[in-house]
XYZ file of C-alpha atoms in Angstrom:
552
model
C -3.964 25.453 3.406
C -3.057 27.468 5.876
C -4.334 26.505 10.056
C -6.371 28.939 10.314
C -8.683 27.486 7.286
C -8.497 24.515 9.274
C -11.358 22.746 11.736
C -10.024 21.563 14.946
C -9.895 17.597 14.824
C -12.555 17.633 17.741
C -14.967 19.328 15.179
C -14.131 16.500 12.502
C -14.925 13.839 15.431
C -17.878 14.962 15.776
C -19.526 15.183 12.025
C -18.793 11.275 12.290
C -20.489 10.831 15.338
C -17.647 10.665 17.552
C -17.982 11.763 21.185
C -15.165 13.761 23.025
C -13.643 10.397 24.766
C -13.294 8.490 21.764
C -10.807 11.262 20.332
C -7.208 11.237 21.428
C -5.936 14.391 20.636
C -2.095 14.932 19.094
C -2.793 18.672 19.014
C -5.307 20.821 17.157
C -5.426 19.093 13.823
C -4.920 15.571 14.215
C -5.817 12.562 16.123
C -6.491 9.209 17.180
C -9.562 6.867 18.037
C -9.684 5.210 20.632
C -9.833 1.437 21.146
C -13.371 1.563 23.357
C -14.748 3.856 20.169
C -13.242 1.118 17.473
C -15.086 -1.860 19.468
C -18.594 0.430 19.556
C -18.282 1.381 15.709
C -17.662 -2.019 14.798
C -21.010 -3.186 16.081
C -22.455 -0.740 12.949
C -23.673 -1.576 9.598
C -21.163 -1.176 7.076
C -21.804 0.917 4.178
C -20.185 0.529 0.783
C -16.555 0.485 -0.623
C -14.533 2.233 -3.669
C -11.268 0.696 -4.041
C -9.064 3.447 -6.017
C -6.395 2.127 -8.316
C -4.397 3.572 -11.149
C -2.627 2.391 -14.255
C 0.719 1.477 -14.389
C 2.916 4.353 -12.926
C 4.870 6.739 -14.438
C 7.498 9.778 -13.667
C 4.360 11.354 -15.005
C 2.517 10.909 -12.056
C -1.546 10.080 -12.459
C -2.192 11.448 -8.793
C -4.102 8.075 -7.091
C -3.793 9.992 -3.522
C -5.479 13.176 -4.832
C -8.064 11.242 -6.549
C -8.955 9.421 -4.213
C -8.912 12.599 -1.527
C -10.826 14.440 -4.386
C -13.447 11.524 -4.958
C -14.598 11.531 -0.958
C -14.975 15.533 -1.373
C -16.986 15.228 -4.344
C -18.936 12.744 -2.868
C -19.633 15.181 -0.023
C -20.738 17.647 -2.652
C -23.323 15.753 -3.748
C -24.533 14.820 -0.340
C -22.639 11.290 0.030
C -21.335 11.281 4.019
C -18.406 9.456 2.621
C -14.894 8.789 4.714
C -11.810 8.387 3.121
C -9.312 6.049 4.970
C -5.670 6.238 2.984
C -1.834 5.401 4.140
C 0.641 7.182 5.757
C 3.688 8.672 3.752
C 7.119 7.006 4.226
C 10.012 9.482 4.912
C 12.178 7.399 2.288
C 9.512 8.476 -0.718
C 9.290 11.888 0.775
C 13.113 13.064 0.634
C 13.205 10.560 -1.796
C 12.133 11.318 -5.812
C 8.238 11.432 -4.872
C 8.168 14.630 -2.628
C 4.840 14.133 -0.349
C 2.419 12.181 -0.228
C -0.745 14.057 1.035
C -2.425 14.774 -2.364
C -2.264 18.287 -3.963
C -4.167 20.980 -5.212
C -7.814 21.878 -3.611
C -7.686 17.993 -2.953
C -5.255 17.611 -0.291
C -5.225 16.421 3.428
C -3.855 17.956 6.499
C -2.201 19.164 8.222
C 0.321 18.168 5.422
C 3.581 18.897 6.325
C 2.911 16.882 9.457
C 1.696 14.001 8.257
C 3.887 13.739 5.556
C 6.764 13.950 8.217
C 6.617 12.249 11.785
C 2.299 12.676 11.660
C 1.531 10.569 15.193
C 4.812 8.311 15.331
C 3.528 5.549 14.029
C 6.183 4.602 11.538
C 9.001 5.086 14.060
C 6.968 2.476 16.746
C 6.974 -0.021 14.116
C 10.566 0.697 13.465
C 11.124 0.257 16.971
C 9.058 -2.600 17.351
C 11.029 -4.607 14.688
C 14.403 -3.361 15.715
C 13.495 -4.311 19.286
C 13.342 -8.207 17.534
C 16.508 -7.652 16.094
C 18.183 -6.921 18.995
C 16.708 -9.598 20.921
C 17.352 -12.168 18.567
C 21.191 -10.863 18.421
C 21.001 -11.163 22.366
C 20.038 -14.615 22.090
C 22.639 -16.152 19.432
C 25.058 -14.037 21.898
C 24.593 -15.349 24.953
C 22.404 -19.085 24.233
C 23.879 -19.969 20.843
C 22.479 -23.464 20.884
C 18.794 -21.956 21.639
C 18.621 -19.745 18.614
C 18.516 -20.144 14.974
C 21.423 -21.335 13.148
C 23.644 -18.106 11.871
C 23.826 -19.561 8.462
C 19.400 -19.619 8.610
C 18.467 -16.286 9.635
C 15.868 -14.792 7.571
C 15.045 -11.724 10.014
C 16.678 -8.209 8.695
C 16.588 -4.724 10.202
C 14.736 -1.815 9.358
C 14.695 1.972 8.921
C 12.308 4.540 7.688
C 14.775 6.180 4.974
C 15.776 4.935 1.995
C 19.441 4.127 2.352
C 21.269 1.492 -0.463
C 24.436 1.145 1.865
C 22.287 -0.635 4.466
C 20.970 -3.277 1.875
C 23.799 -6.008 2.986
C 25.942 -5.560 5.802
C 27.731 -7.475 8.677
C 26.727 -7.142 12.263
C 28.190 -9.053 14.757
C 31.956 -8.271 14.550
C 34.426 -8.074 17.412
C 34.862 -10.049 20.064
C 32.329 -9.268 22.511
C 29.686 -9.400 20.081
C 26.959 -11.900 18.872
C 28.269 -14.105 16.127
C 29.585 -12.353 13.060
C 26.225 -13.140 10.195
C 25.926 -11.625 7.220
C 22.719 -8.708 7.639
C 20.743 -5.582 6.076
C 18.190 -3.092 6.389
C 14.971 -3.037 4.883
C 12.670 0.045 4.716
C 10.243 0.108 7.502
C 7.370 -0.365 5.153
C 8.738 -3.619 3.786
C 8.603 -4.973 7.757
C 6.562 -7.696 8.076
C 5.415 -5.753 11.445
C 4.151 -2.764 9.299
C 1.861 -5.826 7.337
C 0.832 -7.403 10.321
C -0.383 -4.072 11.827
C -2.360 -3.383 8.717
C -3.967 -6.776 8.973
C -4.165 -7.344 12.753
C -7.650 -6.763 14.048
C -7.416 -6.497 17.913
C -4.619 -6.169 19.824
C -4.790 -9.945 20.945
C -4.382 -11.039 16.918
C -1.477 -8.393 17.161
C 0.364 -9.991 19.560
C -0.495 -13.257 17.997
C 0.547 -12.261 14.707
C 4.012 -10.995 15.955
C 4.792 -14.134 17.837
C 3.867 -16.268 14.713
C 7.332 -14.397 12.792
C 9.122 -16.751 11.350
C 13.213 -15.734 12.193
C 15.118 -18.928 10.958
C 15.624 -22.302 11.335
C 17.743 -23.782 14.219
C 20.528 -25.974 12.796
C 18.209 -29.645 13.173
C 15.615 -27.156 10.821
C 13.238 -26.798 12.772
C 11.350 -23.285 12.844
C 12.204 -20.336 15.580
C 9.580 -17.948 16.273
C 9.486 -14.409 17.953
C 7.260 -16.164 20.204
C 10.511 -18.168 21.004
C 12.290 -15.134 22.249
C 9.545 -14.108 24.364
C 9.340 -10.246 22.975
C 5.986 -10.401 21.177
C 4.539 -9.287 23.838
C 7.067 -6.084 24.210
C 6.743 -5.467 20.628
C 3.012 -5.413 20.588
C 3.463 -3.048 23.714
C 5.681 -0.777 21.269
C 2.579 -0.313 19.009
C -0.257 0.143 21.649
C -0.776 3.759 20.129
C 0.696 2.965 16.400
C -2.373 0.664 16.342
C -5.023 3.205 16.359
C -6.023 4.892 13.387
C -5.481 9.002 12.622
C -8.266 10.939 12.052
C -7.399 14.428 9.645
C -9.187 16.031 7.102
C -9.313 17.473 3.657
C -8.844 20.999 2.157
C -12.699 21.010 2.508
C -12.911 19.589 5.804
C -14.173 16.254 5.208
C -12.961 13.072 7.510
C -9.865 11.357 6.354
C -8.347 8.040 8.260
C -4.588 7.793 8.184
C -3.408 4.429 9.048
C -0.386 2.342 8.225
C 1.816 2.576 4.706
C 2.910 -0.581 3.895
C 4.175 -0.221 -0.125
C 2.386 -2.225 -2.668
C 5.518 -3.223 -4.891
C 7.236 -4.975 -1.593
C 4.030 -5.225 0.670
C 0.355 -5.325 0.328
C 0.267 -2.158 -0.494
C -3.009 -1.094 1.276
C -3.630 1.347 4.767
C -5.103 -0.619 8.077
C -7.886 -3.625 7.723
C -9.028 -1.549 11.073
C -9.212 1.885 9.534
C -10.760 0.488 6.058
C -13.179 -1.169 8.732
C -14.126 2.177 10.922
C -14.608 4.200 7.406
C -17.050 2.039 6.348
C -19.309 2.224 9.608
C -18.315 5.722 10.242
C -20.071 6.821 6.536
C -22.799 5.861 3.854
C -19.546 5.415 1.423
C -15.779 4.237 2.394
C -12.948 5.603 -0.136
C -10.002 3.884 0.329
C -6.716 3.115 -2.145
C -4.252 0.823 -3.492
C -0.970 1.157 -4.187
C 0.760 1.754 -7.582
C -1.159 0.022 -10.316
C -4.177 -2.381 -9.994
C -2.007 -5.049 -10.894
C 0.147 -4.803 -7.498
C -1.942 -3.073 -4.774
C -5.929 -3.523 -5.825
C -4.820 -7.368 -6.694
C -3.330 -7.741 -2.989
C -6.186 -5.326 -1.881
C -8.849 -8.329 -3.549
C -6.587 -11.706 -2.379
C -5.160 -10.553 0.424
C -6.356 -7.410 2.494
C -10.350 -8.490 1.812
C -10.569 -11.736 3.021
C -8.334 -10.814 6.331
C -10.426 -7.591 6.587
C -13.729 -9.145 6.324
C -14.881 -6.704 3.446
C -15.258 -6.529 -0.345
C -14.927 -3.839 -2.854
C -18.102 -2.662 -4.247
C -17.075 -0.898 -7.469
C -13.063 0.297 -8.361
C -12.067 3.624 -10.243
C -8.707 3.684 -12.298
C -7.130 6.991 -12.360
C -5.520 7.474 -15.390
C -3.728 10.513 -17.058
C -2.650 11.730 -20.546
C 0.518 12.668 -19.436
C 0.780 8.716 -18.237
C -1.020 7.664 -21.078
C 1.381 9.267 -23.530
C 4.309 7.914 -21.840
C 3.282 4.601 -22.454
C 2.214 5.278 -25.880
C 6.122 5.810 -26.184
C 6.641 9.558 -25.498
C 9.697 10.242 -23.287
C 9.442 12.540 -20.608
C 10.978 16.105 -21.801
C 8.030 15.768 -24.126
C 5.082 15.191 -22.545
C 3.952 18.562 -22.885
C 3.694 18.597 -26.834
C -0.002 17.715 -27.987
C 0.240 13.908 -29.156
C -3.406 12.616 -29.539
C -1.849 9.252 -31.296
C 0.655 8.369 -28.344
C -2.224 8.690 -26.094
C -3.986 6.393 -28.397
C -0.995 4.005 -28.103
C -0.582 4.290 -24.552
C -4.294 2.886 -24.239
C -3.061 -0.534 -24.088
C -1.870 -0.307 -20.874
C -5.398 1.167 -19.786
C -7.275 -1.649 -21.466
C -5.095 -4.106 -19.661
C -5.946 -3.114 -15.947
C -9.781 -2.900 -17.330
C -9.318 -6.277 -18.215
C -8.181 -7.027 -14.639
C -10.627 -5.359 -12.700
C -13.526 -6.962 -14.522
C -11.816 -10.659 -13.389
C -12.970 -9.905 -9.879
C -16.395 -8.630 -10.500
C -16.692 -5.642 -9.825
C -17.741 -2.332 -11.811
C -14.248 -0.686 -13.207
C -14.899 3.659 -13.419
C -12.175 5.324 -15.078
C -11.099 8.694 -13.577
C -9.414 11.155 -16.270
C -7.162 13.144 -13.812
C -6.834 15.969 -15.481
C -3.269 18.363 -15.697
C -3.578 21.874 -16.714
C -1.016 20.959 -19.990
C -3.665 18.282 -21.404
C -5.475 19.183 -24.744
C -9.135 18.834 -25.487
C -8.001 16.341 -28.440
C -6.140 14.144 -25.654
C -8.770 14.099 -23.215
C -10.829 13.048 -26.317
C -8.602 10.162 -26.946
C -8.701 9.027 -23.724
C -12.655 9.277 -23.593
C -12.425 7.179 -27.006
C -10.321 4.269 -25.224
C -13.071 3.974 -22.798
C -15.999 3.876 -24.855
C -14.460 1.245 -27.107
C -13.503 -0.838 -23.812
C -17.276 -0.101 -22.868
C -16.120 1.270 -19.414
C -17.526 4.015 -17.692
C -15.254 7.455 -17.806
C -15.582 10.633 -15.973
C -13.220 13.732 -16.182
C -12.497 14.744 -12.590
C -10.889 18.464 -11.966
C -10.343 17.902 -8.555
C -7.181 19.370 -8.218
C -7.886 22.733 -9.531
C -11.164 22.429 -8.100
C -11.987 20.088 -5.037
C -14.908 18.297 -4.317
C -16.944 20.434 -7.003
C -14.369 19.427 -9.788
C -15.141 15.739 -8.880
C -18.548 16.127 -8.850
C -19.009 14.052 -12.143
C -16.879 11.024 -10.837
C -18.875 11.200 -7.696
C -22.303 11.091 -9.564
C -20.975 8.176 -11.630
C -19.121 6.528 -8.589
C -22.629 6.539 -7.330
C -25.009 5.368 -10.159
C -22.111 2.179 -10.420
C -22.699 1.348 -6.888
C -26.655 1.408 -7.122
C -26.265 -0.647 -9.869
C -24.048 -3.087 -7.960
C -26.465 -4.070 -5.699
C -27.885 -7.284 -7.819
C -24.212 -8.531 -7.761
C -24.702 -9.852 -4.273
C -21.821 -12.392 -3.111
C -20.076 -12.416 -6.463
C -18.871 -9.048 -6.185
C -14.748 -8.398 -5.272
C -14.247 -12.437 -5.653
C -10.292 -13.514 -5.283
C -8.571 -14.736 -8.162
C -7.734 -17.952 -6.704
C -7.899 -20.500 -4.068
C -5.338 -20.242 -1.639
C -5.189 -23.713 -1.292
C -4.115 -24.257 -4.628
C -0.179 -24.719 -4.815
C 2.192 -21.767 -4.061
C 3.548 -22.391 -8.045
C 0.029 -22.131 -9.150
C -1.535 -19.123 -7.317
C 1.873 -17.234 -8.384
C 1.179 -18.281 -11.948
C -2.431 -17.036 -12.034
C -1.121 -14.132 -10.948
C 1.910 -13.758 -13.456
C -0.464 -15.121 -16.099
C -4.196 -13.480 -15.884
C -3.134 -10.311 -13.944
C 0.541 -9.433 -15.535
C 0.070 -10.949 -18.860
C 3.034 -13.177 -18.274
C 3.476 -15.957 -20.769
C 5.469 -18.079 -17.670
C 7.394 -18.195 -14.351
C 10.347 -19.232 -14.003
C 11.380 -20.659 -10.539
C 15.166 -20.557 -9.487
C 16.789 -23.074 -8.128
C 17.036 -20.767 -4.818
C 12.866 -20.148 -5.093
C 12.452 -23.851 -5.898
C 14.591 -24.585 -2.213
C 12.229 -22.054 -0.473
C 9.069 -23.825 -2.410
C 10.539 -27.216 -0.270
C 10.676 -25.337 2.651
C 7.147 -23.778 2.576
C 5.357 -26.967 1.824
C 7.252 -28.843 4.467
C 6.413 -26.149 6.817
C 2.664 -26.011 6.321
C 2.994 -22.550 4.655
C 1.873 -23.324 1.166
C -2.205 -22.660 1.690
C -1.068 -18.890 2.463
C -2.105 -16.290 -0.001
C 1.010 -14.748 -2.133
C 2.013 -11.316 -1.759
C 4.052 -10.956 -5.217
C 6.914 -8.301 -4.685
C 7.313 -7.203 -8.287
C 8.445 -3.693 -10.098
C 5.798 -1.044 -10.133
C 7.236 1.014 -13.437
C 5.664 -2.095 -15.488
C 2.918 -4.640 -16.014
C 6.196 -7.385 -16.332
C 8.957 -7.585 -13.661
C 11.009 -5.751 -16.066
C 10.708 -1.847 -15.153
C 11.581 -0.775 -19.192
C 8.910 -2.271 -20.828
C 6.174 0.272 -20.612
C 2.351 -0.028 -22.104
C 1.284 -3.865 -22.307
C 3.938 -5.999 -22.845
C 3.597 -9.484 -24.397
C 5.484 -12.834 -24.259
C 7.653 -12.116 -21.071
C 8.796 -14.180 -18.682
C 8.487 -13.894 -14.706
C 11.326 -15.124 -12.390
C 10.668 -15.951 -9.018
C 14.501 -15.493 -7.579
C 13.294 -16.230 -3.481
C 9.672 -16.636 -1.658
C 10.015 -15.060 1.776
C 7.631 -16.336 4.317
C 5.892 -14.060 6.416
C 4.222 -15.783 8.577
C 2.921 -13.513 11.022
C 1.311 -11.699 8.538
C 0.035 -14.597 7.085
C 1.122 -14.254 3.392
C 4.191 -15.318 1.289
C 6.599 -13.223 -0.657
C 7.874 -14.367 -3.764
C 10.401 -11.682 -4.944
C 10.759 -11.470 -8.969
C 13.207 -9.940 -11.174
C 15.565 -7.101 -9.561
C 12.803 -5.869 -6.902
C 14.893 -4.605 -3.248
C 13.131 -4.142 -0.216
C 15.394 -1.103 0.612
C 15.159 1.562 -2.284
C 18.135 3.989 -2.774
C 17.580 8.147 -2.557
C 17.731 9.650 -6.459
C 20.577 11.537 -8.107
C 18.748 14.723 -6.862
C 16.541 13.327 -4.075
C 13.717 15.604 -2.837
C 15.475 16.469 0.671
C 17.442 19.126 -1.670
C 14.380 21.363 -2.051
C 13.350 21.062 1.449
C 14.098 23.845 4.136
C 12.397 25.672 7.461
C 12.115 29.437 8.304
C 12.187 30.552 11.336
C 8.679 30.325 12.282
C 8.958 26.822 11.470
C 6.938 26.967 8.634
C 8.351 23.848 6.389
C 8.906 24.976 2.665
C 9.803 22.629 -0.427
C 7.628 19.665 0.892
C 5.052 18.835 -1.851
């Protein structure tokens, strides 16, 4: 899309009902609200939420982002003022092996190649933010040794927004002018528990709050040191006074998008701002928002963890899935996904019947979106339509991305009848899976168990320590935020469709207690992910009218 198709962001503000001086302009095309405008549209009536998920993921790709850009056009088209609110792209993923992250096709949102790149700054504040807690917690085992956590008990890493393996362990601290030698690493920026707890923060009181309530170690008598300890919550929250407003673009077609916060669903909850989730839903008749990877990692979080901090509920979800995905769970490698295979399709249908399964548990209405690729046959789509009327799920085909809003028409209609329909559910509707003052073993079980399919979890010895420390700590009636592989439904990436009779193992539980969740980290998941053999950043180049080319 090139600018000159584009509305200037002040024109967008204003189809929502914003005034001039709630819009703070980062040139033409994009912007933020302001904090006065956030506390006036929160006094609104809320209108209702779609929750976007997706199977499990493949190299296939089943385009969630598109879908859900190309589900608040065709809403539009059919005279729906709906507002999508979606994360921001991490520059690890996007020189990475997933390219951008802004959609595609007629269902895209822009400006792309900004927001896909540095967009408003907000990833490098909360880079900033966190590093500026490093440093000051370095500072203070430097210079007051006995007033800072014990070397051997420091949970707190470092972050960056690229994804770099050789910063996964390292040792800070050497020579002799230096804080004490500890071992170290890096995680990716939207692993940091600051990246959560702006996502979940509603004011920037609860953000300071939050920030101070980090847990960095123990002291060497065990007892907990805070960020509040170090007196820098305050100067971190300061860091993020702009990172905490949401960005306001806009589709191919022109229609409102917030852009707010990325946190990754395998490592993190996986969902954009509670704030800009909030602000869609007063700002339209009909909120689109996504989570990330497949319904068992984001939407779960999105239900048990993002809801009940955000004060909202899902309404209805829709489940993109693919035949290309489809297929590749039905056993079909990826050289030959183009080859017309109507039975590995029909194989691959496990895996859709699985996250069916799981959205029904929190009672809502599931709609499955066939995201359509130019390759896939009439007798595949057929297959896939078959799937759903034997699961008794609603399905519509959605051309969105050769089409836009009109191509999504269809899901938008059916998006629509499901939420009229909804409105008997009353307080049932979007209801967590569990209590979170059940035990941290059992909420991580009824996870493993009802959502994965696990047979059992298996603690280690190192988990079972952290389970001691939790309980001791008054941590155990936090929600769990399971960090878990995203290429399966088990926490073993290589077994594809719906496994059976696995076993989960819980190696270490994090606590993030400024956020106000717990991490328990299972099989070989890393909170730093490594670039590819041939990582995107190959294909990406500028001219010299800085046009940006290769960024998709």
């Amino acid at each position: 899309m090139e600018y000159s198709n584009m509305k200037e962001i002040t024109e967008i503000a204003e189809g929502i009902g914003l005034k001039g001086e709630d819009l703070i302009p980062y040139g033409k095309w994009k912007g933020k609200i302001s904090m006065q405008a956030v506390k006036r549209i929160m006094e609104k009536p809320t209108g209702k939420l779609i929750l976007v998920s997706a199977i499990t993921p493949t190299p296939a790709g089943e385009g969630k982002t598109t879908t859900s850009i190309g589900l608040s056009q065709g809403l539009r088209h059919i005279g729906v003022n709906a507002v999508a609110a979606l994360r921001e792209p991490s520059l690890g993923p996007v020189f990475g092996i997933k390219g951008g992250a802004t959609g595609g096709g007629k269902s895209m949102v822009h400006p792309a190649d900004e927001i896909n790149l540095h967009f408003t700054g907000d990833l490098h504040a909360i880079s900033a933010a966190h590093n500026l807690i490093s440093a000051s917690l370095d500072n203070r085992l430097h210079f007051y040794p006995d007033d800072a956590p014990a070397v051997a008990h420091v949970y707190w890493r470092r972050v960056m927004d690229m994804n770099d393996r050789a910063l996964r362990d390292i040792v800070v601290g050497l020579g002799s002018t230096n804080a004490p030698p500890r071992e170290d690493g890096f995680d990716i920026t939207a692993a940091s528990e600051i990246m959560a707890i702006l996502c979940l923060a509603d004011s920037y009181s609860d953000l300071k709050e939050r920030i101070g309530n980090i847990l960095l170690g123990l002291k060497a008598d065990k007892t907990p040191f805070y960020v509040r300890d170090l007196g820098v919550h305050s100067a971190a929250a300061a860091l993020l006074k702009d990172a905490f407003l949401p960005n306001l673009v806009q589709t191919t077609e022109g229609g409102p998008v917030l852009i707010h916060g990325g946190p990754f669903a395998n490592i993190a909850q996986g969902a954009n701002s509670v704030l800009a989730t909030n602000l869609a839903l007063r700002l339209g008749e009909v909120a689109v928002t996504e989570a990330g990877f497949g319904f068992d990692l984001g939407a779960e979080k999105f239900f048990d963890i993002v809801s009940p901090y955000g004060g909202f509920r899902p309404d209805m979800v829709v489940l993109v899935a693919t035949v290309r995905a489809l297929k590749m769970h039905g056993g079909v490698n990826k050289k030959e996904l183009d080859k017309e295979n109507p039975e590995a399709v029909k194989q691959g249908g496990e895996n859709l019947a699985k996250h069916v399964e799981n959205i029904r548990k929190f009672s809502v209405s599931p709609l499955v979106a066939i995201n359509v690729f130019p390759g896939d046959s009439d007798g595949e789509l057929r297959e896939v339509e078959k799937i759903c009327t034997a699961l008794d799920v609603e399905y519509a085909v959605s051309r969105h991305y050769a089409q836009g809003g009109a191509g999504a028409a269809e899901l938008a209609n059916k998006a629509m009848n499901l939420l009229n329909q909804q409105e008997d559910a009353g307080e049932s509707r979007g209801k967590p899976l569990y209590d979170w003052n059940s035990s941290v073993q059992e909420k991580v079980e009824t996870v493993a168990r009802q959502i994965y399919g696990a047979q059992a979890v298996d603690f280690t010895s190192a988990a079972k320590k952290d389970l001691k420390t939790i309980e001791s700590r008054g941590y155990d009636n936090l929600p769990v935020c399971i960090a878990k592989t995203q290429a399966s439904l088990s926490d073993n990436p290589k077994l594809l469709g719906r496994p059976k009779d696995f076993l989960v193992t819980v190696r270490r539980i994090l606590i993030n207690s400024g956020a106000g969740f717990l991490v328990p980290l299972t099989g070989d998941i890393m909170r730093m992910p490594g670039l590819p053999r041939n990582p995107s950043a190959l294909e990406i180049d500028i001219d010299d009218d800085g046009n940006i080319h290769g960024l998709s």
